[in-house]
Amino acid sequence: MALTWGETDAVDVIVVGAGFAGLTTARELVKVGRSVTVVEARDRVGGRVLSHTTAGGLVLDVGGQWTGPGQDRIIALAEEMGVESFPTYGGDKTHIDYANDQRVLYKGALPEGDPAVYAEVFQAIMTLTQMSEEVPLDAPWTAPHAREWDAQTMQGWMDANLTLEGAKSRMALAIEAVYAVEPHDLSLLHMLFYAKSGNGLLTLVSTEGGAQQDRFDGGAQSVAIRVAEQLGERVRLSSPVRRITQDANGVDVEGDDFSVRGWRCVVTVPPALAGRIEYRPAMPALRDQLTQRAPMGSVIKVQVVYETPFWREEGLSGRVVSDTGPVRITFDNTPRAGSPGVLVTFIEGGDGRRYSCASTAERRLAVVGCMTRYFGPRASEPAEYVERDWCAEEYSRGCYGAVFPAGTWVSCGSAIREPVGRIHWAGTETATVNAGYIDGAVRSGERVAAELLATLANNS
Ligand SMILES: Cc1cc2nc3c(=O)[nH]c(=O)nc-3n(C[C@H](O)[C@H](O)[C@H](O)COP(=O)(O)OP(=O)(O)OC[C@H]3O[C@@H](n4cnc5c(N)ncnc54)[C@H](O)[C@@H]3O)c2cc1C
């Protein structure tokens, strides 16, 4: 049934949010003949995935971009949409480990700056991987040590288990790179859940064989755009949802200038944003408490564009790990064609919040200064500078995803996917596999679509 915007004719399902979770939900339901309306706050689809075209005509992923082994659902979706992927540059090249004002060059997966430091870090990762084995992905709060682990922060665990300052600094860098928060902001239980969900911390920090292995040709958002094209007028942009009201017969989803009625509704926005929507009747206590205790990480993604990837001439991969900020990690993000040269970095956690308060000129100065320290004087004169502060985005309010501080999983975690009447929940934060990643978002859409179809089958 065609739905005219502003009318209150019921559709089967209203989906809030046109990120990968919302688009997948809609796609799965439409495939089996259900009527769907997707309401999206922004004037575009893709959510935390955005491919931006620069003044020079270069397409850059300013949000999520990488996939890797085990991220099967996004890989399958991209293949179906005809979007090709290609490997991240530089696995067989030389990387830079910058610590104590020294630039140490190395090859292979693990930095070699100080062997004792990296031995301790590697041992810590192995211990954490073993601990994570006991965390059930669908119910982390039921793990045998859930209370003990959710009562401490990752920083507490590092203080108790790492002896070398260098090891603590490198471990903190790994945590910030994956979770976009500092270790003191992160529950140990959440750290373990998330790492296991993504096939282990080693997979999450790795490029070849890991979560940064491949990129999408033409940008990751092109996958979302093609799904949205197939959904056509079912996707309504520039329509922030303000209130969701449910009664015995259906659910009304309302914005400033629209109202749409459905049998069921799926909210695919992260918990912190879901908590900003008004619900009638009000959310149960546990669900609302969850949304109060699941803040987003802090990330500014920055890309510095050069005429050529000049570091390649020196055999460098473009990858840096550094103990000195704000640029503490870099990758070569040059397009598949090989030109122009692009270095990408992420200003994360506390640095992300601090630099969010600075001006673009100040951030640019700091970032280009770091690039010059790592790659030499040729890095000091970029052709373009592109940044995206995800904390400042009204409809994300941070990234990469929600990060549970101490206590959240054990006190409120059971509300994460539990439907409330006619309202169901999706989004990467609800995923059990690859939570926090694009793949997790796709999986959450597939899961909630199956959940809805079971419910609709019973009701129709
Ligand atoms: C800088 C950055 C780098 C990342 N890197 C990677 C990576 O390399 N690989 C990877 O797999 N993942 C990465 N991620 C994470 C990945 O992008 C997310 O996990 C994924 O896109 C989440 O999808 P989602 O559909 O669950 O949520 P979202 O993409 O957040 O979708 C939710 C949608 O809801 C909309 N919305 C919000 N509020 C409302 C409202 N009130 N009414 C209507 N609509 C609303 C939003 O605009 C958005 O479109 C990165 C993220 C960022 C920001």
Coordinates of C-alpha atoms and ligand atoms in Angstrom, one line a residue:
M1 CA 0.0 0.0 0.0
A2 CA 1.4 3.3 -1.0
L3 CA 1.7 5.7 1.9
T4 CA 1.4 9.5 1.5
W5 CA 3.6 11.4 3.8
G6 CA 1.6 12.8 6.6
E7 CA -1.2 10.3 6.3
T8 CA -1.8 7.9 9.1
D9 CA -2.5 4.7 7.1
A10 CA -0.8 1.8 8.7
V11 CA 2.2 0.0 7.2
D12 CA 3.4 -3.2 8.6
V13 CA 6.7 -1.8 10.0
I14 CA 8.1 1.6 10.5
V15 CA 11.9 1.7 10.7
V16 CA 13.6 4.6 12.5
G17 CA 17.0 5.3 10.9
A18 CA 18.4 4.6 7.5
G19 CA 21.9 3.4 8.5
F20 CA 22.9 -0.1 7.6
A21 CA 20.7 -1.6 10.3
G22 CA 17.6 0.2 9.2
L23 CA 18.1 -0.3 5.5
T24 CA 18.8 -4.0 6.1
T25 CA 15.7 -4.4 8.2
A26 CA 13.6 -2.7 5.5
R27 CA 15.1 -4.8 2.7
E28 CA 14.5 -8.1 4.5
L29 CA 10.9 -7.2 5.2
V30 CA 10.2 -5.9 1.7
K31 CA 11.7 -9.1 0.2
V32 CA 8.8 -11.0 1.7
G33 CA 6.1 -8.6 0.7
R34 CA 5.7 -6.6 3.9
S35 CA 5.0 -2.8 3.8
V36 CA 7.7 -0.7 5.3
T37 CA 8.4 3.0 5.8
V38 CA 11.9 4.1 6.9
V39 CA 12.1 7.5 8.6
E40 CA 15.6 9.0 8.6
A41 CA 16.6 12.2 10.4
R42 CA 19.4 13.2 8.0
D43 CA 19.1 14.2 4.4
R44 CA 21.0 11.1 3.4
V45 CA 21.2 7.4 4.1
G46 CA 24.2 5.5 5.6
G47 CA 24.2 6.9 9.1
R48 CA 27.7 6.5 10.5
V49 CA 28.9 5.5 7.0
L50 CA 29.5 8.5 4.8
S51 CA 31.5 8.9 1.6
H52 CA 32.4 12.5 1.1
T53 CA 33.5 14.0 -2.2
T54 CA 36.2 16.7 -1.7
A55 CA 36.6 19.9 -3.6
G56 CA 39.2 18.1 -5.7
G57 CA 36.6 15.4 -6.7
L58 CA 38.1 12.7 -4.5
V59 CA 35.7 10.3 -2.7
L60 CA 36.7 9.7 0.9
D61 CA 35.0 7.6 3.6
V62 CA 34.7 10.0 6.5
G63 CA 32.8 7.4 8.6
G64 CA 33.0 3.6 8.6
Q65 CA 35.0 2.1 5.8
W66 CA 36.9 -1.2 6.5
T67 CA 35.7 -4.8 6.4
G68 CA 37.6 -8.0 7.1
P69 CA 37.4 -11.8 7.4
G70 CA 34.3 -12.9 9.4
Q71 CA 32.3 -9.8 8.4
D72 CA 30.3 -12.0 6.0
R73 CA 27.0 -10.2 6.1
I74 CA 28.3 -6.8 4.9
I75 CA 30.6 -8.5 2.4
A76 CA 27.6 -10.4 1.0
L77 CA 25.4 -7.3 0.9
A78 CA 28.1 -5.3 -0.9
E79 CA 28.6 -8.1 -3.5
E80 CA 24.9 -8.1 -4.1
M81 CA 24.9 -4.4 -4.6
G82 CA 27.8 -4.7 -7.0
V83 CA 30.3 -2.8 -4.8
E84 CA 33.8 -4.2 -5.1
S85 CA 36.4 -4.2 -2.3
F86 CA 40.2 -4.0 -2.4
P87 CA 42.9 -4.5 0.1
T88 CA 44.2 -1.8 2.4
Y89 CA 47.7 -0.8 1.2
G90 CA 50.9 -1.8 2.7
G91 CA 50.8 -5.2 4.4
D92 CA 54.2 -6.2 3.0
K93 CA 55.8 -2.7 3.4
T94 CA 57.6 -1.0 6.2
H95 CA 55.6 0.5 9.1
I96 CA 56.6 3.1 11.7
D97 CA 56.6 2.6 15.5
Y98 CA 57.1 6.0 17.1
A99 CA 57.9 6.0 20.8
N100 CA 60.1 8.1 23.1
D101 CA 60.8 10.5 20.2
Q102 CA 62.3 7.6 18.2
R103 CA 61.1 6.4 14.8
V104 CA 61.6 2.6 14.6
L105 CA 60.9 0.9 11.3
Y106 CA 59.4 -2.6 11.2
K107 CA 57.6 -5.1 9.0
G108 CA 54.9 -7.6 9.9
A109 CA 51.9 -7.5 12.2
L110 CA 53.4 -6.5 15.5
P111 CA 55.6 -3.4 16.2
E112 CA 59.1 -4.1 17.3
G113 CA 60.1 -0.9 19.2
D114 CA 60.9 -2.5 22.5
P115 CA 60.6 -6.3 22.5
A116 CA 59.9 -6.5 26.3
V117 CA 57.0 -4.0 25.9
Y118 CA 55.5 -5.9 23.0
A119 CA 55.9 -9.3 24.7
E120 CA 53.9 -7.9 27.6
V121 CA 51.2 -6.4 25.4
F122 CA 50.9 -9.6 23.3
Q123 CA 50.6 -11.7 26.5
A124 CA 47.9 -9.4 27.8
I125 CA 46.0 -9.7 24.6
M126 CA 46.2 -13.5 24.8
T127 CA 45.0 -13.5 28.5
L128 CA 42.1 -11.2 27.6
T129 CA 41.2 -13.4 24.7
Q130 CA 41.1 -16.4 27.0
M131 CA 38.9 -14.5 29.5
S132 CA 36.5 -13.4 26.8
E133 CA 35.8 -17.1 25.9
E134 CA 33.5 -17.4 28.9
V135 CA 31.4 -14.4 27.9
P136 CA 28.1 -15.4 26.2
L137 CA 27.6 -13.0 23.3
D138 CA 23.9 -13.0 23.6
A139 CA 23.9 -12.4 27.4
P140 CA 27.3 -11.0 28.7
W141 CA 25.7 -10.3 32.1
T142 CA 25.4 -14.1 32.7
A143 CA 29.1 -14.8 32.3
P144 CA 30.5 -16.6 35.4
H145 CA 32.7 -13.6 36.2
A146 CA 30.3 -11.0 34.9
R147 CA 29.9 -9.1 38.2
E148 CA 33.6 -9.0 39.0
W149 CA 34.5 -7.9 35.4
D150 CA 31.7 -5.4 35.0
A151 CA 32.7 -3.8 38.3
Q152 CA 36.2 -2.8 37.0
T153 CA 37.4 -0.7 34.2
M154 CA 39.9 -1.7 31.5
Q155 CA 42.3 0.8 33.1
G156 CA 42.0 -1.1 36.5
W157 CA 42.8 -4.4 34.7
M158 CA 45.8 -2.9 33.0
D159 CA 47.1 -1.4 36.2
A160 CA 46.9 -4.7 37.9
N161 CA 48.3 -6.8 35.0
L162 CA 50.8 -4.8 33.1
T163 CA 54.1 -3.8 34.7
L164 CA 55.8 -1.7 31.9
E165 CA 54.8 1.9 31.3
G166 CA 55.4 1.3 27.6
A167 CA 53.1 -1.7 27.6
K168 CA 50.3 0.3 29.4
S169 CA 50.7 3.1 26.8
R170 CA 50.5 0.6 23.8
M171 CA 47.6 -1.2 25.3
A172 CA 45.8 2.1 25.9
L173 CA 46.4 3.0 22.2
A174 CA 44.9 -0.4 21.1
I175 CA 41.8 0.2 23.3
E176 CA 41.4 3.8 22.1
A177 CA 41.8 2.7 18.5
V178 CA 39.1 0.0 18.8
Y179 CA 36.6 1.6 21.3
A180 CA 37.3 5.3 20.9
V181 CA 37.4 5.8 24.6
E182 CA 40.2 5.7 27.2
P183 CA 40.6 2.6 29.2
H184 CA 39.2 4.3 32.4
D185 CA 35.9 4.8 30.6
L186 CA 35.4 1.2 29.6
S187 CA 34.0 -1.8 31.5
L188 CA 36.3 -4.8 31.4
L189 CA 33.3 -7.0 30.7
H190 CA 32.3 -4.8 27.8
M191 CA 35.8 -4.8 26.5
L192 CA 35.7 -8.7 26.5
F193 CA 32.3 -8.9 25.0
Y194 CA 33.1 -6.6 22.1
A195 CA 36.4 -8.2 21.4
K196 CA 34.9 -11.7 21.4
S197 CA 32.0 -10.4 19.2
G198 CA 34.7 -9.3 16.6
N199 CA 36.7 -12.5 16.8
G200 CA 39.2 -11.3 19.4
L201 CA 41.2 -8.1 20.1
L202 CA 44.0 -9.2 17.8
T203 CA 41.5 -9.4 14.9
L204 CA 40.2 -6.0 15.7
V205 CA 43.6 -4.3 15.8
S206 CA 44.9 -6.1 12.7
T207 CA 44.8 -5.1 9.1
E208 CA 45.7 -8.2 7.0
G209 CA 43.5 -11.0 8.4
G210 CA 41.7 -8.4 10.6
A211 CA 39.1 -5.8 10.7
Q212 CA 41.0 -3.2 8.6
Q213 CA 41.8 -5.6 5.8
D214 CA 39.6 -4.3 2.9
R215 CA 38.0 -1.1 1.7
F216 CA 35.1 -0.5 -0.7
D217 CA 35.9 0.9 -4.1
G218 CA 34.0 4.2 -4.5
G219 CA 33.2 4.4 -0.8
A220 CA 31.3 2.3 1.8
Q221 CA 28.3 4.5 1.6
S222 CA 27.6 3.4 -2.0
V223 CA 26.4 0.1 -0.6
A224 CA 23.8 1.9 1.6
I225 CA 22.8 4.2 -1.3
R226 CA 22.1 1.2 -3.6
V227 CA 20.0 -0.5 -1.0
A228 CA 18.1 2.7 -0.5
E229 CA 17.6 3.1 -4.3
Q230 CA 15.9 -0.3 -4.3
L231 CA 13.7 0.7 -1.4
G232 CA 12.7 3.8 -3.3
E233 CA 10.0 6.0 -1.8
R234 CA 9.8 3.8 1.3
V235 CA 12.8 5.8 2.6
R236 CA 11.8 9.3 3.9
L237 CA 14.8 11.6 4.5
S238 CA 15.0 14.7 6.7
S239 CA 12.5 13.3 9.1
P240 CA 13.8 13.2 12.6
V241 CA 11.5 11.1 14.9
R242 CA 10.5 12.9 18.1
R243 CA 7.8 10.7 19.6
I244 CA 6.6 7.1 19.4
T245 CA 3.2 6.3 20.8
Q246 CA 1.9 2.8 21.0
D247 CA -1.6 1.5 21.7
A248 CA -3.4 -1.8 21.5
N249 CA -3.7 -1.7 17.7
G250 CA -0.6 -0.1 16.5
V251 CA 2.2 2.5 16.8
D252 CA 2.4 6.1 15.8
V253 CA 5.8 7.5 14.9
E254 CA 5.8 11.3 14.8
G255 CA 8.2 14.1 13.8
D256 CA 7.8 17.8 13.6
D257 CA 5.7 17.7 10.5
F258 CA 4.7 14.1 10.0
S259 CA 3.0 11.2 11.6
V260 CA 3.0 7.6 10.3
R261 CA 1.2 4.6 11.7
G262 CA 2.3 1.0 11.7
W263 CA 1.7 -2.4 13.3
R264 CA 5.2 -2.5 14.7
C265 CA 8.2 -0.1 14.8
V266 CA 12.0 -0.8 14.9
V267 CA 14.3 1.8 16.4
T268 CA 17.8 1.3 14.9
V269 CA 19.6 4.3 16.5
P270 CA 22.2 3.8 19.2
P271 CA 20.9 3.6 22.8
A272 CA 22.0 7.2 23.7
L273 CA 19.9 8.6 20.8
A274 CA 17.0 6.2 21.4
G275 CA 16.8 7.7 24.9
R276 CA 16.2 11.1 23.3
I277 CA 13.0 10.0 21.6
E278 CA 9.8 10.5 23.7
Y279 CA 7.8 7.3 24.2
R280 CA 4.1 7.0 25.1
P281 CA 3.6 5.1 27.3
A282 CA 7.0 5.8 28.8
M283 CA 9.8 3.2 28.5
P284 CA 10.0 0.6 31.3
A285 CA 12.6 1.6 33.9
L286 CA 15.3 -0.9 32.8
R287 CA 15.2 0.1 29.2
D288 CA 15.4 3.8 30.0
Q289 CA 18.3 3.2 32.5
L290 CA 20.2 1.3 29.7
T291 CA 19.9 4.3 27.4
Q292 CA 21.2 6.6 30.2
R293 CA 24.3 4.3 30.7
A294 CA 25.5 3.7 27.2
P295 CA 27.4 6.7 25.9
M296 CA 29.1 7.0 22.5
G297 CA 32.8 7.0 22.0
S298 CA 34.6 10.1 20.7
V299 CA 36.2 10.3 17.2
I300 CA 37.3 12.9 14.8
K301 CA 38.3 11.1 11.5
V302 CA 40.9 13.1 9.6
Q303 CA 42.3 12.6 6.1
V304 CA 45.3 14.5 4.7
V305 CA 45.6 14.5 0.9
Y306 CA 48.8 14.8 -1.0
E307 CA 49.5 15.0 -4.7
T308 CA 51.1 11.5 -4.6
P309 CA 51.5 8.8 -1.9
F310 CA 55.2 9.9 -1.6
W311 CA 55.8 7.6 1.4
R312 CA 55.4 4.6 -0.9
E313 CA 58.5 5.7 -2.8
E314 CA 60.5 5.0 0.4
G315 CA 58.9 1.6 0.9
L316 CA 56.7 2.8 3.7
S317 CA 53.2 1.5 4.2
G318 CA 51.8 4.8 5.6
R319 CA 51.0 3.0 8.9
V320 CA 52.2 4.5 12.2
V321 CA 51.6 3.6 15.8
S322 CA 52.8 6.4 18.1
D323 CA 52.9 7.3 21.8
T324 CA 52.5 11.0 20.9
G325 CA 49.2 12.6 19.9
P326 CA 47.0 13.7 18.6
V327 CA 47.8 11.5 15.6
R328 CA 48.7 8.2 17.2
I329 CA 47.7 5.9 14.4
T330 CA 47.7 6.3 10.6
F331 CA 46.9 4.3 7.5
D332 CA 47.4 4.8 3.8
N333 CA 43.9 5.6 2.5
T334 CA 44.9 6.4 -1.1
P335 CA 42.1 5.4 -3.6
R336 CA 42.4 2.2 -5.5
A337 CA 43.7 4.0 -8.6
G338 CA 46.9 4.9 -6.6
S339 CA 46.6 8.7 -6.6
P340 CA 46.3 11.2 -5.0
G341 CA 48.0 10.1 -1.8
V342 CA 45.8 10.0 1.4
L343 CA 46.8 9.4 5.0
V344 CA 44.0 8.8 7.4
T345 CA 44.0 9.1 11.2
F346 CA 41.5 9.1 14.1
I347 CA 41.6 11.5 17.0
E348 CA 40.0 9.4 19.7
G349 CA 38.7 9.4 23.3
G350 CA 39.9 12.3 25.5
D351 CA 41.9 13.7 22.6
G352 CA 38.8 13.5 20.5
R353 CA 36.8 15.6 23.0
R354 CA 39.6 18.1 23.5
Y355 CA 40.2 18.7 19.8
S356 CA 36.5 18.9 19.2
C357 CA 36.7 22.2 21.1
A358 CA 39.6 23.5 19.0
S359 CA 39.2 25.3 15.7
T360 CA 39.7 23.5 12.3
A361 CA 43.0 25.5 11.9
E362 CA 44.3 24.3 15.2
R363 CA 43.4 20.7 14.4
R364 CA 45.0 20.9 11.0
L365 CA 48.2 22.4 12.4
A366 CA 48.4 19.6 15.0
V367 CA 47.6 16.8 12.6
V368 CA 49.9 18.0 9.8
G369 CA 52.6 18.5 12.4
C370 CA 52.3 14.9 13.5
M371 CA 52.3 13.7 9.9
T372 CA 55.5 15.7 9.2
R373 CA 57.1 14.1 12.3
Y374 CA 56.4 10.6 11.0
F375 CA 56.8 11.1 7.2
G376 CA 59.2 14.0 6.9
P377 CA 59.0 17.5 5.3
R378 CA 57.0 16.4 2.2
A379 CA 54.1 15.8 4.6
S380 CA 54.0 19.4 5.7
E381 CA 52.2 20.7 2.6
P382 CA 49.0 18.8 2.0
A383 CA 46.8 19.5 -1.0
E384 CA 43.6 19.0 1.0
Y385 CA 42.6 18.4 4.6
V386 CA 39.3 16.7 5.3
E387 CA 37.9 16.0 8.8
R388 CA 34.6 14.8 10.4
D389 CA 33.9 15.3 14.1
W390 CA 31.3 12.5 14.9
C391 CA 30.7 13.9 18.4
A392 CA 29.3 17.0 16.8
E393 CA 26.9 15.1 14.5
E394 CA 23.4 15.7 15.8
Y395 CA 22.2 12.2 14.8
S396 CA 25.3 10.3 15.9
R397 CA 26.7 12.2 18.9
G398 CA 29.9 10.2 18.9
C399 CA 31.3 7.0 17.4
Y400 CA 32.4 4.3 16.6
G401 CA 29.6 3.1 18.7
A402 CA 28.1 2.9 22.2
V403 CA 30.7 2.0 24.9
F404 CA 29.5 0.5 28.1
P405 CA 31.1 1.9 31.2
A406 CA 31.4 -0.2 34.4
G407 CA 28.1 -1.6 35.6
T408 CA 26.0 -1.2 32.5
W409 CA 25.9 -4.8 31.3
V410 CA 25.1 -6.3 34.6
S411 CA 22.6 -3.8 35.7
C412 CA 20.7 -3.1 32.5
G413 CA 22.2 -5.3 29.7
S414 CA 19.2 -7.6 29.4
A415 CA 17.1 -4.7 28.0
I416 CA 19.4 -4.3 24.9
R417 CA 17.2 -6.3 22.4
E418 CA 14.1 -6.9 24.5
P419 CA 11.1 -5.5 22.6
V420 CA 8.8 -3.1 24.5
G421 CA 5.3 -3.8 23.3
R422 CA 5.3 -3.0 19.5
I423 CA 8.8 -1.4 19.6
H424 CA 11.7 -3.5 18.6
W425 CA 15.4 -2.6 18.7
A426 CA 18.2 -3.0 16.1
G427 CA 21.5 -1.2 15.3
T428 CA 25.0 -2.4 15.6
E429 CA 24.9 -2.0 19.4
T430 CA 22.3 -4.8 19.5
A431 CA 24.5 -7.2 17.5
T432 CA 26.1 -10.3 19.0
V433 CA 28.6 -10.8 16.2
N434 CA 30.7 -7.8 15.1
A435 CA 29.0 -5.5 17.4
G436 CA 30.0 -1.9 16.7
Y437 CA 30.9 -2.6 13.1
I438 CA 29.0 -2.2 9.8
D439 CA 28.7 -6.0 9.7
G440 CA 27.0 -6.0 13.1
A441 CA 24.5 -3.4 11.9
V442 CA 23.6 -5.6 8.9
R443 CA 23.3 -8.6 11.2
S444 CA 21.1 -6.7 13.6
G445 CA 18.7 -5.8 10.7
E446 CA 18.5 -9.4 9.7
R447 CA 17.8 -10.5 13.2
V448 CA 15.1 -7.9 13.9
A449 CA 13.4 -8.6 10.6
A450 CA 13.2 -12.3 11.5
E451 CA 11.8 -11.3 15.0
L452 CA 9.2 -9.1 13.3
L453 CA 8.2 -11.7 10.7
A454 CA 7.6 -14.2 13.5
T455 CA 5.4 -11.7 15.3
L456 CA 3.5 -10.5 12.2
A457 CA 2.9 -14.1 11.2
N458 CA 1.2 -14.7 14.6
N459 CA -0.8 -11.5 14.3
S460 CA -2.1 -11.6 10.7
Ligands
LIG1 C1 34.7 7.5 11.9 C2 34.1 6.2 11.9 C3 34.9 5.1 11.5 C4 34.4 3.8 11.5 N1 35.1 2.8 11.0 C5 34.5 1.6 10.8 C6 35.1 0.7 10.0 O1 36.2 0.9 9.4 N2 34.5 -0.6 9.8 C7 33.3 -0.8 10.4 O2 32.7 -1.9 10.2 N3 32.7 0.1 11.2 C8 33.2 1.3 11.4 N4 32.6 2.3 12.1 C9 31.3 1.9 12.7 C10 30.1 1.8 11.7 O3 30.1 2.9 10.9 C11 28.8 1.6 12.5 O4 28.9 0.5 13.4 C12 27.6 1.4 11.6 O5 27.6 2.2 10.5 C13 26.3 1.5 12.5 O6 25.2 1.4 11.7 P1 23.7 1.4 12.4 O7 22.8 1.3 11.3 O8 23.7 0.5 13.5 O9 23.7 2.9 13.0 P2 23.7 4.3 12.3 O10 24.6 4.3 11.1 O11 24.0 5.3 13.4 O12 22.2 4.5 11.8 C14 21.2 5.1 12.6 C15 20.5 6.1 11.7 O13 19.4 6.7 12.5 C16 19.4 8.1 12.2 N5 18.7 8.7 13.3 C17 19.3 9.1 14.5 N6 18.3 9.6 15.3 C18 17.1 9.6 14.6 C19 15.8 10.0 14.8 N7 15.5 10.6 16.0 N8 14.9 9.9 13.9 C20 15.2 9.3 12.7 N9 16.5 8.9 12.4 C21 17.4 9.0 13.3 C22 20.8 8.5 11.9 O14 20.9 9.6 11.2 C23 21.3 7.3 11.2 O15 21.2 7.4 9.8 C24 33.0 3.6 12.1 C25 32.3 4.7 12.5 C26 32.8 6.0 12.4 C27 32.0 7.1 12.7

